[in-house]
Amino acid sequence: MDTDRVPAHPDLRTITLQQVLEAVVEPVRRSILIQLRDSPADIKCGAFDLPVSKSTATHHFRILREAGLIRQYYAGTSRMNALRHAETDEAFPGLLDAIVAAERRATRS
Amino acid sequence: MDTDRVPAHPDLRTITLQQVLEAVVEPVRRSILIQLRDSPADIKCGAFDLPVSKSTATHHFRILREAGLIRQYYAGTSRMNALRHAETDEAFPGLLDAIVAAERRATRS
């Protein structure tokens, strides 16, 4: 792994509820979280189904990373994304699960 | 009760997750929800501890009411506020509780 290219990830203990809510209030960012939650494996940036340009998507990935919600790393030339689910759930118990569940109910109906 | 002065309240089934998140992303609005959650009784608009002007507070109450999170009614000349907790929790299971719990942890630390 080329650690020079791996972006910084915050300690969840430094993340505020305000940051998390500002991250998840944006629908595209919630879509990224749902796709990660539904995927059996981590997903590279280019493989998400998103209704925005590549540069806009990159912005959304950064916001999610800075809010402590996703971890990004390189596999070869691909920037991969993983949910920081256990850490997030420890810092904000039940919050992400409640949002994902509500989003899924909305998508089904 | 003077029903002419009672504002309209939406059916929770018409409220989207997006509306709820936009309502709770604002810190003063979360403070209103927490104070209602912590109170044994409904609270009149003027009795909340809020760092904003009366007109700004009125705006925040309206956003919360339109997002289905609070119910407003008159008792004499006082506009009272109640959490629509059971209805909200049915529509968005666990969401409000997770936000309130996270806010409380932050306030304690």
XYZ file of N, CA, C and O in Angstrom:
872
model
N 0.849 -1.203 0.000
C 0.000 0.000 0.000
C 0.879 1.246 0.000
O 1.837 1.333 0.750
N 0.551 2.157 -0.844
C 1.280 3.425 -0.912
C 0.703 4.363 0.152
O -0.266 5.065 -0.071
N 1.347 4.371 1.315
C 0.764 5.125 2.431
C 0.773 6.631 2.174
O -0.007 7.367 2.762
N 1.671 7.101 1.285
C 1.694 8.530 0.991
C 0.376 9.000 0.382
O -0.006 10.151 0.528
N -0.270 8.092 -0.319
C -1.503 8.488 -0.987
C -2.746 8.247 -0.139
O -3.843 8.593 -0.538
N -2.558 7.619 1.018
C -3.721 7.335 1.861
C -4.102 8.590 2.637
O -3.281 9.138 3.369
N -5.310 9.080 2.449
C -5.686 10.317 3.131
C -5.829 10.115 4.639
O -5.950 9.001 5.119
N -5.805 11.228 5.358
C -5.926 11.179 6.816
C -7.352 10.824 7.222
O -8.313 11.204 6.567
N -7.447 10.076 8.307
C -8.750 9.705 8.846
C -8.845 10.176 10.285
O -7.965 9.892 11.083
N -9.919 10.863 10.627
C -10.040 11.380 11.987
C -10.369 10.277 12.989
O -10.985 9.266 12.645
N -9.951 10.512 14.213
C -10.396 9.698 15.341
C -11.875 10.014 15.564
O -12.254 11.188 15.638
N -12.691 8.977 15.663
C -14.139 9.213 15.826
C -14.449 10.028 17.076
O -15.481 10.699 17.157
N -13.554 9.976 18.077
C -13.824 10.720 19.310
C -13.736 12.229 19.098
O -14.199 13.009 19.937
N -13.139 12.656 17.979
C -13.046 14.093 17.688
C -14.200 14.572 16.809
O -14.303 15.765 16.503
N -15.045 13.648 16.388
C -16.136 13.986 15.466
C -17.383 14.367 16.266
O -17.754 13.683 17.210
N -18.014 15.459 15.874
C -19.230 15.897 16.570
C -20.477 15.392 15.843
O -20.435 15.081 14.644
N -21.569 15.332 16.597
C -22.863 14.989 15.989
C -23.172 15.954 14.855
O -23.710 15.562 13.816
N -22.826 17.240 15.051
C -23.065 18.243 14.017
C -22.398 17.845 12.696
O -23.010 17.936 11.626
N -21.135 17.409 12.779
C -20.416 16.999 11.560
C -21.103 15.822 10.876
O -21.213 15.775 9.647
N -21.509 14.847 11.689
C -22.152 13.654 11.117
C -23.466 14.033 10.445
O -23.752 13.612 9.318
N -24.255 14.886 11.107
C -25.549 15.269 10.524
C -25.348 16.088 9.252
O -26.079 15.918 8.273
N -24.341 16.968 9.252
C -24.069 17.748 8.040
C -23.613 16.832 6.897
O -23.871 17.115 5.726
N -22.951 15.740 7.255
C -22.526 14.789 6.216
C -23.726 14.037 5.647
O -23.858 13.894 4.434
N -24.612 13.571 6.519
C -25.691 12.696 6.041
C -26.911 13.467 5.533
O -27.825 12.858 4.969
N -26.925 14.791 5.706
C -28.092 15.548 5.231
C -28.087 15.642 3.700
O -29.108 15.949 3.092
N -26.960 15.325 3.082
C -26.844 15.418 1.621
C -27.221 14.048 1.011
O -26.589 13.039 1.338
N -28.225 14.036 0.128
C -28.730 12.750 -0.375
C -27.692 11.878 -1.089
O -27.726 10.656 -0.944
N -26.791 12.496 -1.855
C -25.779 11.696 -2.558
C -24.860 11.007 -1.542
O -24.465 9.852 -1.715
N -24.556 11.722 -0.474
C -23.692 11.117 0.549
C -24.417 9.966 1.256
O -23.802 8.948 1.571
N -25.717 10.121 1.488
C -26.453 8.992 2.067
C -26.447 7.814 1.101
O -26.342 6.663 1.513
N -26.552 8.095 -0.183
C -26.535 7.021 -1.175
C -25.209 6.253 -1.127
O -25.187 5.019 -1.221
N -24.119 6.974 -0.966
C -22.806 6.317 -0.844
C -22.802 5.388 0.375
O -22.357 4.235 0.300
N -23.312 5.872 1.484
C -23.326 5.064 2.711
C -24.197 3.812 2.534
O -23.817 2.714 2.954
N -25.351 3.981 1.890
C -26.266 2.840 1.684
C -25.612 1.804 0.777
O -25.678 0.601 1.037
N -24.973 2.277 -0.297
C -24.343 1.326 -1.220
C -23.223 0.559 -0.519
O -23.047 -0.646 -0.739
N -22.485 1.233 0.346
C -21.438 0.534 1.107
C -22.062 -0.463 2.084
O -21.559 -1.568 2.271
N -23.173 -0.056 2.704
C -23.830 -0.926 3.690
C -24.372 -2.177 3.008
O -24.378 -3.263 3.595
N -24.826 -2.029 1.774
C -25.449 -3.143 1.059
C -24.436 -4.016 0.330
O -24.797 -5.070 -0.191
N -23.187 -3.569 0.276
C -22.195 -4.299 -0.495
C -21.432 -5.281 0.400
O -21.082 -4.952 1.530
N -21.182 -6.486 -0.107
C -20.394 -7.443 0.686
C -18.913 -7.057 0.751
O -18.187 -7.551 1.604
N -18.477 -6.162 -0.132
C -17.062 -5.782 -0.163
C -16.944 -4.264 -0.251
O -17.914 -3.562 -0.541
N -15.746 -3.757 0.016
C -15.491 -2.338 -0.162
C -15.679 -1.977 -1.639
O -15.616 -2.837 -2.521
N -15.902 -0.709 -1.918
C -16.235 -0.277 -3.283
C -15.256 0.807 -3.724
O -14.969 1.740 -2.958
N -14.759 0.683 -4.957
C -13.866 1.747 -5.438
C -14.695 2.957 -5.872
O -15.857 2.813 -6.270
N -14.074 4.127 -5.816
C -14.808 5.375 -6.066
C -15.579 5.345 -7.380
O -16.726 5.788 -7.448
N -14.960 4.810 -8.420
C -15.600 4.833 -9.731
C -16.752 3.859 -9.886
O -17.479 3.911 -10.888
N -16.945 2.968 -8.922
C -17.942 1.899 -9.081
C -19.278 2.201 -8.406
O -20.191 1.385 -8.465
N -19.398 3.350 -7.764
C -20.684 3.699 -7.149
C -21.666 4.150 -8.224
O -21.270 4.695 -9.261
N -22.938 3.934 -7.950
C -23.992 4.439 -8.823
C -24.446 5.778 -8.260
O -25.221 5.822 -7.300
N -23.939 6.870 -8.843
C -24.208 8.206 -8.307
C -24.603 9.160 -9.433
O -24.025 9.106 -10.523
N -25.558 10.058 -9.168
C -26.052 10.961 -10.215
C -25.252 12.250 -10.315
O -25.804 13.299 -10.617
N -23.949 12.175 -10.034
C -23.126 13.393 -10.044
C -21.827 13.137 -10.788
O -21.452 11.984 -11.036
N -21.122 14.220 -11.115
C -19.843 14.101 -11.812
C -18.797 13.482 -10.903
O -18.957 13.439 -9.688
N -17.692 13.043 -11.514
C -16.609 12.430 -10.755
C -16.052 13.405 -9.711
O -15.797 13.027 -8.565
N -15.908 14.687 -10.097
C -15.309 15.634 -9.147
C -16.262 15.937 -7.994
O -15.842 16.110 -6.851
N -17.552 15.969 -8.301
C -18.530 16.174 -7.224
C -18.544 14.958 -6.297
O -18.600 15.105 -5.064
N -18.470 13.779 -6.890
C -18.432 12.566 -6.063
C -17.207 12.592 -5.156
O -17.293 12.243 -3.963
N -16.061 13.005 -5.698
C -14.834 13.082 -4.897
C -15.023 13.997 -3.696
O -14.592 13.696 -2.581
N -15.712 15.124 -3.927
C -16.032 16.047 -2.833
C -16.872 15.337 -1.761
O -16.598 15.447 -0.563
N -17.883 14.592 -2.207
C -18.747 13.908 -1.232
C -17.973 12.839 -0.455
O -18.168 12.679 0.749
N -17.090 12.110 -1.134
C -16.264 11.113 -0.431
C -15.408 11.790 0.645
O -15.253 11.275 1.748
N -14.880 12.963 0.312
C -14.032 13.668 1.267
C -14.823 14.079 2.513
O -14.361 13.922 3.649
N -16.025 14.610 2.289
C -16.872 15.021 3.429
C -17.165 13.813 4.326
O -17.097 13.912 5.564
N -17.491 12.691 3.706
C -17.787 11.488 4.496
C -16.548 11.008 5.245
O -16.637 10.558 6.390
N -15.394 11.081 4.591
C -14.152 10.655 5.242
C -13.835 11.571 6.426
O -13.492 11.100 7.522
N -13.982 12.888 6.218
C -13.665 13.845 7.279
C -14.660 13.774 8.434
O -14.345 14.184 9.548
N -15.854 13.260 8.170
C -16.842 13.082 9.236
C -16.667 11.730 9.920
O -17.456 11.367 10.798
N -15.640 10.974 9.495
C -15.355 9.703 10.156
C -16.239 8.550 9.719
O -16.202 7.480 10.323
N -17.034 8.755 8.673
C -18.013 7.731 8.306
C -17.456 6.678 7.363
O -17.940 5.542 7.349
N -16.464 7.048 6.541
C -15.859 6.059 5.641
C -14.342 6.088 5.774
O -13.754 7.087 6.203
N -13.739 4.950 5.410
C -12.286 4.847 5.359
C -11.895 4.671 3.901
O -12.499 3.882 3.180
N -10.901 5.415 3.449
C -10.436 5.293 2.072
C -9.010 4.766 2.054
O -8.192 5.131 2.905
N -8.738 3.897 1.079
C -7.391 3.334 0.954
C -7.182 2.943 -0.505
O -8.150 2.875 -1.281
N -5.943 2.732 -0.853
C -5.659 2.363 -2.227
C -5.461 0.858 -2.377
O -4.820 0.224 -1.526
N -6.017 0.331 -3.469
C -5.720 -1.038 -3.894
C -5.241 -0.883 -5.330
O -6.055 -0.652 -6.225
N -3.915 -0.960 -5.527
C -3.367 -0.660 -6.850
C -3.644 0.804 -7.164
O -3.350 1.680 -6.351
N -4.279 1.057 -8.295
C -4.581 2.438 -8.652
C -5.981 2.858 -8.227
O -6.388 3.997 -8.466
N -6.731 1.942 -7.640
C -8.112 2.256 -7.261
C -8.188 2.783 -5.840
O -7.635 2.182 -4.913
N -8.912 3.882 -5.664
C -9.190 4.348 -4.316
C -10.452 3.628 -3.831
O -11.525 3.764 -4.419
N -10.276 2.862 -2.772
C -11.362 2.048 -2.235
C -12.038 2.775 -1.074
O -11.425 3.630 -0.422
N -13.288 2.400 -0.809
C -14.060 2.992 0.272
C -14.683 1.907 1.138
O -15.264 0.948 0.620
N -14.566 2.091 2.445
C -15.156 1.154 3.406
C -15.930 1.956 4.442
O -15.526 3.054 4.825
N -17.046 1.414 4.900
C -17.778 2.037 6.006
C -16.975 1.858 7.292
O -16.441 0.784 7.537
N -16.933 2.884 8.121
C -16.357 2.723 9.471
C -17.524 2.429 10.417
O -17.792 3.175 11.358
N -18.207 1.350 10.136
C -19.492 1.120 10.791
C -19.364 0.883 12.296
O -20.082 1.500 13.096
N -18.452 -0.007 12.673
C -18.340 -0.333 14.106
C -17.927 0.897 14.911
O -18.491 1.185 15.974
N -16.952 1.632 14.385
C -16.485 2.832 15.095
C -17.573 3.892 15.183
O -17.769 4.532 16.212
N -18.279 4.092 14.056
C -19.354 5.086 14.038
C -20.452 4.705 15.014
O -20.998 5.537 15.735
N -20.764 3.413 15.033
C -21.852 2.975 15.900
C -21.464 3.065 17.373
O -22.321 3.228 18.238
N -20.172 2.957 17.642
C -19.743 3.121 19.033
C -19.843 4.604 19.441
O -20.267 4.924 20.555
N -19.469 5.479 18.526
C -19.483 6.918 18.838
C -20.901 7.498 18.834
O -21.224 8.375 19.642
N -21.732 6.997 17.920
C -23.112 7.507 17.767
C -24.062 6.311 17.690
O -24.555 5.977 16.601
N -24.322 5.675 18.839
C -25.056 4.401 18.813
C -26.406 4.498 18.096
O -27.236 5.348 18.423
N -26.581 3.615 17.131
C -27.867 3.504 16.443
C -28.127 4.532 15.366
O -29.078 4.378 14.583
N -27.311 5.577 15.302
C -27.637 6.698 14.410
C -27.579 6.303 12.933
O -28.535 6.513 12.177
N -26.453 5.725 12.529
C -26.303 5.392 11.113
C -27.287 4.304 10.698
O -27.865 4.359 9.606
N -27.496 3.332 11.571
C -28.450 2.265 11.259
C -29.860 2.826 11.077
O -30.596 2.393 10.186
N -30.239 3.786 11.931
C -31.582 4.377 11.822
C -31.722 5.139 10.509
O -32.773 5.082 9.852
N -30.675 5.825 10.102
C -30.718 6.583 8.846
C -30.786 5.637 7.647
O -31.579 5.823 6.727
N -29.956 4.604 7.690
C -29.946 3.626 6.584
C -31.313 2.929 6.489
O -31.869 2.769 5.395
N -31.875 2.566 7.633
C -33.180 1.888 7.623
C -34.263 2.800 7.066
O -35.102 2.372 6.268
N -34.245 4.069 7.473
C -35.252 5.015 6.991
C -35.108 5.227 5.486
O -36.097 5.313 4.746
N -33.878 5.303 5.022
C -33.629 5.503 3.595
C -34.108 4.289 2.797
O -34.710 4.440 1.731
N -33.882 3.116 3.325
C -34.314 1.891 2.638
C -35.831 1.818 2.553
O -36.381 1.436 1.533
N -36.514 2.186 3.649
C -37.979 2.174 3.626
C -38.494 3.126 2.580
O -39.441 2.836 1.869
N -37.841 4.293 2.472
C -38.276 5.290 1.488
C -38.060 4.789 0.073
O -38.886 5.005 -0.808
N -36.951 4.098 -0.154
C -36.625 3.617 -1.487
C -37.582 2.508 -1.915
O -37.956 2.398 -3.078
N -38.005 1.696 -0.940
C -38.928 0.599 -1.246
C -40.330 1.095 -1.586
O -41.002 0.525 -2.417
N -40.766 2.157 -0.899
C -42.168 2.559 -1.055
C -42.373 3.385 -2.314
O -41.454 3.809 -2.967
N -60.283 25.212 23.360
C -59.140 25.465 22.461
C -59.619 26.219 21.221
O -60.620 25.867 20.616
N -58.897 27.243 20.882
C -59.227 28.035 19.701
C -58.584 27.365 18.486
O -57.429 27.599 18.154
N -59.377 26.532 17.809
C -58.785 25.730 16.731
C -58.325 26.591 15.555
O -57.491 26.172 14.773
N -58.886 27.804 15.426
C -58.465 28.669 14.329
C -56.979 29.035 14.446
O -56.319 29.294 13.442
N -56.513 29.077 15.664
C -55.116 29.480 15.841
C -54.151 28.291 15.851
O -52.946 28.480 15.933
N -54.697 27.074 15.815
C -53.818 25.906 15.854
C -53.241 25.662 14.461
O -53.984 25.500 13.502
N -51.921 25.683 14.347
C -51.328 25.510 13.019
C -51.515 24.084 12.501
O -51.807 23.172 13.260
N -51.359 23.944 11.193
C -51.506 22.626 10.569
C -50.337 21.719 10.938
O -49.202 22.183 11.085
N -50.638 20.447 11.085
C -49.599 19.454 11.375
C -49.627 18.375 10.297
O -50.679 17.832 10.008
N -48.480 18.060 9.726
C -48.458 17.072 8.650
C -48.632 15.645 9.188
O -48.279 15.348 10.325
N -49.175 14.807 8.338
C -49.186 13.361 8.580
C -47.735 12.885 8.461
O -47.055 13.206 7.478
N -47.277 12.129 9.438
C -45.875 11.680 9.405
C -45.571 10.844 8.165
O -44.415 10.764 7.734
N -46.607 10.225 7.588
C -46.355 9.392 6.395
C -45.970 10.238 5.187
O -45.467 9.721 4.184
N -46.213 11.545 5.261
C -45.846 12.418 4.136
C -44.472 13.057 4.340
O -43.988 13.785 3.471
N -43.868 12.791 5.483
C -42.582 13.418 5.809
C -41.440 12.528 5.319
O -41.448 11.315 5.527
N -40.459 13.139 4.669
C -39.315 12.367 4.176
C -38.157 12.430 5.172
O -38.076 13.350 5.999
N -37.268 11.440 5.053
C -36.045 11.463 5.857
C -35.279 12.758 5.611
O -34.692 13.340 6.533
N -35.289 13.217 4.356
C -34.588 14.455 4.022
C -35.108 15.626 4.867
O -34.314 16.407 5.407
N -36.430 15.739 4.985
C -37.017 16.820 5.795
C -36.593 16.729 7.253
O -36.280 17.733 7.898
N -36.615 15.499 7.788
C -36.250 15.317 9.198
C -34.782 15.687 9.411
O -34.438 16.400 10.358
N -33.912 15.233 8.508
C -32.485 15.531 8.677
C -32.221 17.026 8.537
O -31.407 17.594 9.275
N -32.915 17.687 7.593
C -32.743 19.137 7.448
C -33.233 19.872 8.698
O -32.704 20.927 9.048
N -34.235 19.294 9.371
C -34.723 19.918 10.599
C -33.703 19.749 11.729
O -33.404 20.703 12.451
N -33.151 18.558 11.866
C -32.300 18.294 13.041
C -30.847 18.716 12.834
O -30.058 18.687 13.784
N -30.477 19.098 11.607
C -29.083 19.500 11.383
C -28.796 20.861 12.030
O -27.641 21.221 12.233
N -29.842 21.576 12.391
C -29.666 22.903 12.989
C -29.601 22.750 14.517
O -30.527 22.219 15.140
N -28.505 23.226 15.135
C -28.299 22.978 16.574
C -29.401 23.530 17.479
O -29.753 22.877 18.466
N -29.933 24.717 17.152
C -31.003 25.269 18.003
C -32.237 24.367 17.950
O -32.908 24.147 18.963
N -32.499 23.837 16.771
C -33.672 22.945 16.658
C -33.437 21.654 17.441
O -34.363 21.129 18.071
N -32.201 21.144 17.430
C -31.940 19.958 18.263
C -32.110 20.308 19.735
O -32.608 19.499 20.522
N -31.708 21.505 20.123
C -31.861 21.918 21.521
C -33.338 21.932 21.923
O -33.697 21.497 23.032
N -34.187 22.403 21.038
C -35.634 22.399 21.323
C -36.114 20.962 21.548
O -36.847 20.674 22.507
N -35.687 20.056 20.683
C -36.116 18.655 20.810
C -35.624 18.044 22.119
O -36.360 17.328 22.799
N -34.372 18.333 22.476
C -33.801 17.775 23.715
C -34.553 18.316 24.926
O -34.867 17.562 25.858
N -34.831 19.621 24.923
C -35.532 20.195 26.076
C -36.932 19.596 26.217
O -37.390 19.332 27.340
N -37.586 19.336 25.084
C -38.903 18.691 25.151
C -38.774 17.249 25.654
O -39.587 16.779 26.448
N -37.729 16.567 25.206
C -37.524 15.155 25.610
C -37.245 15.083 27.112
O -37.661 14.125 27.773
N -36.559 16.073 27.626
C -36.166 16.051 29.041
C -37.250 16.593 29.968
O -37.120 16.492 31.194
N -38.273 17.191 29.389
C -39.297 17.832 30.221
C -40.447 16.865 30.511
O -40.888 16.125 29.625
N -40.950 16.877 31.740
C -42.098 16.016 32.047
C -43.394 16.545 31.424
O -44.375 15.817 31.326
N -43.382 17.812 31.008
C -44.608 18.400 30.446
C -44.279 19.147 29.157
O -43.111 19.423 28.861
N -45.314 19.476 28.392
C -45.122 20.298 27.199
C -44.590 21.669 27.620
O -44.749 22.091 28.766
N -43.965 22.367 26.696
C -43.285 23.630 27.025
C -43.831 24.743 26.133
O -43.966 24.557 24.915
N -44.127 25.889 26.736
C -44.587 27.002 25.899
C -43.387 27.659 25.216
O -42.250 27.610 25.721
N -43.644 28.264 24.063
C -42.555 28.783 23.221
C -41.603 29.686 24.003
O -40.388 29.590 23.854
N -42.158 30.556 24.863
C -41.317 31.507 25.567
C -40.478 30.914 26.677
O -39.606 31.601 27.222
N -40.716 29.650 27.028
C -40.047 29.061 28.193
C -38.825 28.225 27.850
O -38.178 27.676 28.739
N -38.496 28.115 26.565
C -37.292 27.367 26.196
C -36.056 28.207 26.478
O -36.101 29.440 26.436
N -34.966 27.526 26.768
C -33.670 28.181 26.930
C -32.956 28.123 25.580
O -32.378 27.091 25.216
N -33.029 29.223 24.827
C -32.487 29.236 23.466
C -31.650 30.497 23.248
O -32.026 31.572 23.712
N -30.533 30.364 22.514
C -29.626 31.502 22.304
C -29.997 32.353 21.102
O -29.109 32.878 20.427
N -31.298 32.453 20.809
C -31.723 33.197 19.616
C -32.894 34.105 19.967
O -33.526 33.951 21.012
N -33.190 35.029 19.057
C -34.304 35.955 19.269
C -35.627 35.206 19.186
O -35.705 34.091 18.677
N -36.685 35.873 19.670
C -38.016 35.267 19.648
C -38.446 34.935 18.218
O -39.002 33.863 17.956
N -38.154 35.828 17.272
C -38.615 35.581 15.900
C -37.826 34.430 15.262
O -38.372 33.639 14.484
N -36.542 34.342 15.595
C -35.756 33.221 15.080
C -36.248 31.909 15.690
O -36.360 30.892 14.992
N -36.549 31.949 16.982
C -37.074 30.748 17.634
C -38.387 30.320 16.971
O -38.601 29.132 16.702
N -39.245 31.297 16.668
C -40.523 30.986 16.019
C -40.289 30.281 14.684
O -40.984 29.321 14.336
N -39.296 30.746 13.949
C -38.918 30.102 12.688
C -38.515 28.643 12.927
O -38.959 27.727 12.217
N -37.697 28.418 13.954
C -37.238 27.049 14.231
C -38.401 26.145 14.652
O -38.475 24.982 14.257
N -39.328 26.688 15.456
C -40.508 25.898 15.840
C -41.308 25.495 14.597
O -41.797 24.373 14.493
N -41.416 26.427 13.660
C -42.186 26.137 12.444
C -41.538 25.008 11.633
O -42.208 24.098 11.155
N -40.199 25.072 11.503
C -39.495 24.027 10.749
C -39.711 22.656 11.413
O -39.965 21.654 10.736
N -39.626 22.638 12.736
C -39.825 21.374 13.455
C -41.261 20.878 13.292
O -41.497 19.672 13.150
N -42.205 21.812 13.338
C -43.621 21.421 13.187
C -43.856 20.878 11.774
O -44.498 19.832 11.600
N -43.309 21.564 10.770
C -43.525 21.129 9.384
C -42.816 19.820 9.069
O -43.190 19.123 8.134
N -41.778 19.493 9.854
C -41.090 18.208 9.675
C -41.766 17.106 10.492
O -41.283 15.968 10.518
N -42.865 17.439 11.149
C -43.618 16.425 11.883
C -43.038 16.080 13.240
O -43.479 15.119 13.872
N -42.041 16.828 13.707
C -41.344 16.440 14.929
C -42.003 16.982 16.191
O -41.872 16.388 17.257
N -42.691 18.124 16.088
C -43.386 18.667 17.266
C -44.841 19.002 16.913
O -45.176 19.218 15.746
N -45.666 19.002 17.962
C -47.051 19.429 17.812
C -47.223 20.723 18.600
O -46.732 20.839 19.725
N -47.869 21.705 17.995
C -48.102 22.977 18.667
C -49.592 23.176 18.891
O -50.409 22.824 18.033
N -49.942 23.723 20.048
C -51.349 23.977 20.363
C -51.409 25.139 21.350
O -50.385 25.498 21.956
N -52.568 25.699 21.496
C -52.706 26.819 22.424
C -53.298 26.376 23.747
O -54.216 25.552 23.788
N -52.722 26.940 24.823
C -53.319 26.821 26.148
C -53.481 28.265 26.616
O -52.487 28.904 26.989
N -54.707 28.773 26.541
C -54.918 30.197 26.810
C -54.189 30.994 25.748
O -54.359 30.757 24.548
N -53.324 31.904 26.186
C -52.586 32.714 25.213
C -51.216 32.125 24.890
O -50.469 32.685 24.087
N -50.867 31.009 25.527
C -49.540 30.424 25.320
C -49.563 29.392 24.203
O -50.429 28.507 24.181
N -48.592 29.509 23.296
C -48.435 28.460 22.295
C -47.540 27.382 22.910
O -46.385 27.650 23.256
N -48.098 26.189 23.038
C -47.400 25.076 23.672
C -46.760 24.183 22.620
O -47.202 24.143 21.470
N -45.728 23.455 23.052
C -45.022 22.550 22.148
C -44.896 21.172 22.782
O -44.518 21.050 23.948
N -45.185 20.151 21.980
C -45.060 18.762 22.431
C -44.278 17.979 21.388
O -44.412 18.231 20.181
N -43.453 17.044 21.835
C -42.782 16.136 20.901
C -43.814 15.181 20.309
O -44.667 14.675 21.021
N -43.703 14.913 19.006
C -44.522 13.848 18.414
C -43.669 12.577 18.426
O -43.367 12.000 17.383
N -43.290 12.170 19.616
C -42.258 11.148 19.718
C -42.698 9.788 19.181
O -41.986 9.145 18.401
N -43.885 9.333 19.597
C -44.334 7.996 19.185
C -44.514 7.928 17.668
O -44.072 6.972 17.018
N -45.123 8.978 17.111
C -45.352 8.992 15.666
C -44.034 9.050 14.894
O -43.843 8.374 13.883
N -43.124 9.900 15.381
C -41.826 10.027 14.715
C -41.065 8.703 14.776
O -40.441 8.285 13.809
N -41.146 8.057 15.937
C -40.394 6.815 16.090
C -40.993 5.695 15.248
O -40.293 4.777 14.832
N -42.293 5.788 14.984
C -42.897 4.783 14.111
C -42.450 5.015 12.664
O -42.153 4.087 11.924
N -42.388 6.273 12.272
C -42.018 6.598 10.885
C -40.516 6.438 10.641
O -40.094 6.015 9.558
N -39.718 6.776 11.657
C -38.248 6.736 11.518
C -37.677 6.033 12.751
O -37.108 6.685 13.639
N -37.803 4.702 12.811
C -37.476 3.983 14.049
C -36.050 4.262 14.538
O -35.077 4.104 13.788
N -35.976 4.683 15.772
C -34.679 4.853 16.422
C -33.954 6.141 16.096
O -32.966 6.476 16.761
N -34.409 6.863 15.075
C -33.629 8.006 14.588
C -33.542 9.132 15.621
O -32.443 9.590 15.968
N -34.690 9.554 16.125
C -34.680 10.687 17.052
C -33.987 10.318 18.364
O -33.238 11.128 18.931
N -34.223 9.097 18.818
C -33.574 8.659 20.057
C -32.052 8.649 19.898
O -31.327 9.025 20.821
N -31.573 8.203 18.742
C -30.124 8.161 18.516
C -29.537 9.568 18.506
O -28.451 9.815 19.046
N -30.263 10.503 17.915
C -29.785 11.890 17.862
C -29.790 12.513 19.255
O -28.816 13.155 19.666
N -30.874 12.283 19.999
C -30.956 12.829 21.359
C -29.855 12.232 22.236
O -29.189 12.958 22.989
N -29.634 10.936 22.114
C -28.594 10.287 22.929
C -27.215 10.837 22.588
O -26.401 11.111 23.480
N -26.942 11.029 21.296
C -25.638 11.552 20.884
C -25.459 12.982 21.382
O -24.373 13.372 21.830
N -26.515 13.755 21.326
C -26.456 15.147 21.787
C -26.199 15.185 23.296
O -25.404 16.000 23.778
N -26.842 14.312 24.029
C -26.656 14.276 25.484
C -25.238 13.885 25.849
O -24.643 14.448 26.756
N -24.686 12.879 25.121
C -23.305 12.470 25.395
C -22.360 13.636 25.156
O -21.434 13.867 25.924
N -22.629 14.392 24.086
C -21.772 15.530 23.760
C -21.874 16.605 24.836
O -20.877 17.228 25.212
N -23.072 16.825 25.342
C -23.279 17.869 26.342
C -22.623 17.497 27.664
O -22.100 18.349 28.378
N -22.627 16.193 27.972
C -22.010 15.734 29.212
C -20.498 15.850 29.176
O -19.879 16.137 30.190
N -19.914 15.565 27.988
C -18.445 15.475 27.943
C -17.799 16.853 27.872
O -18.454 17.857 27.710
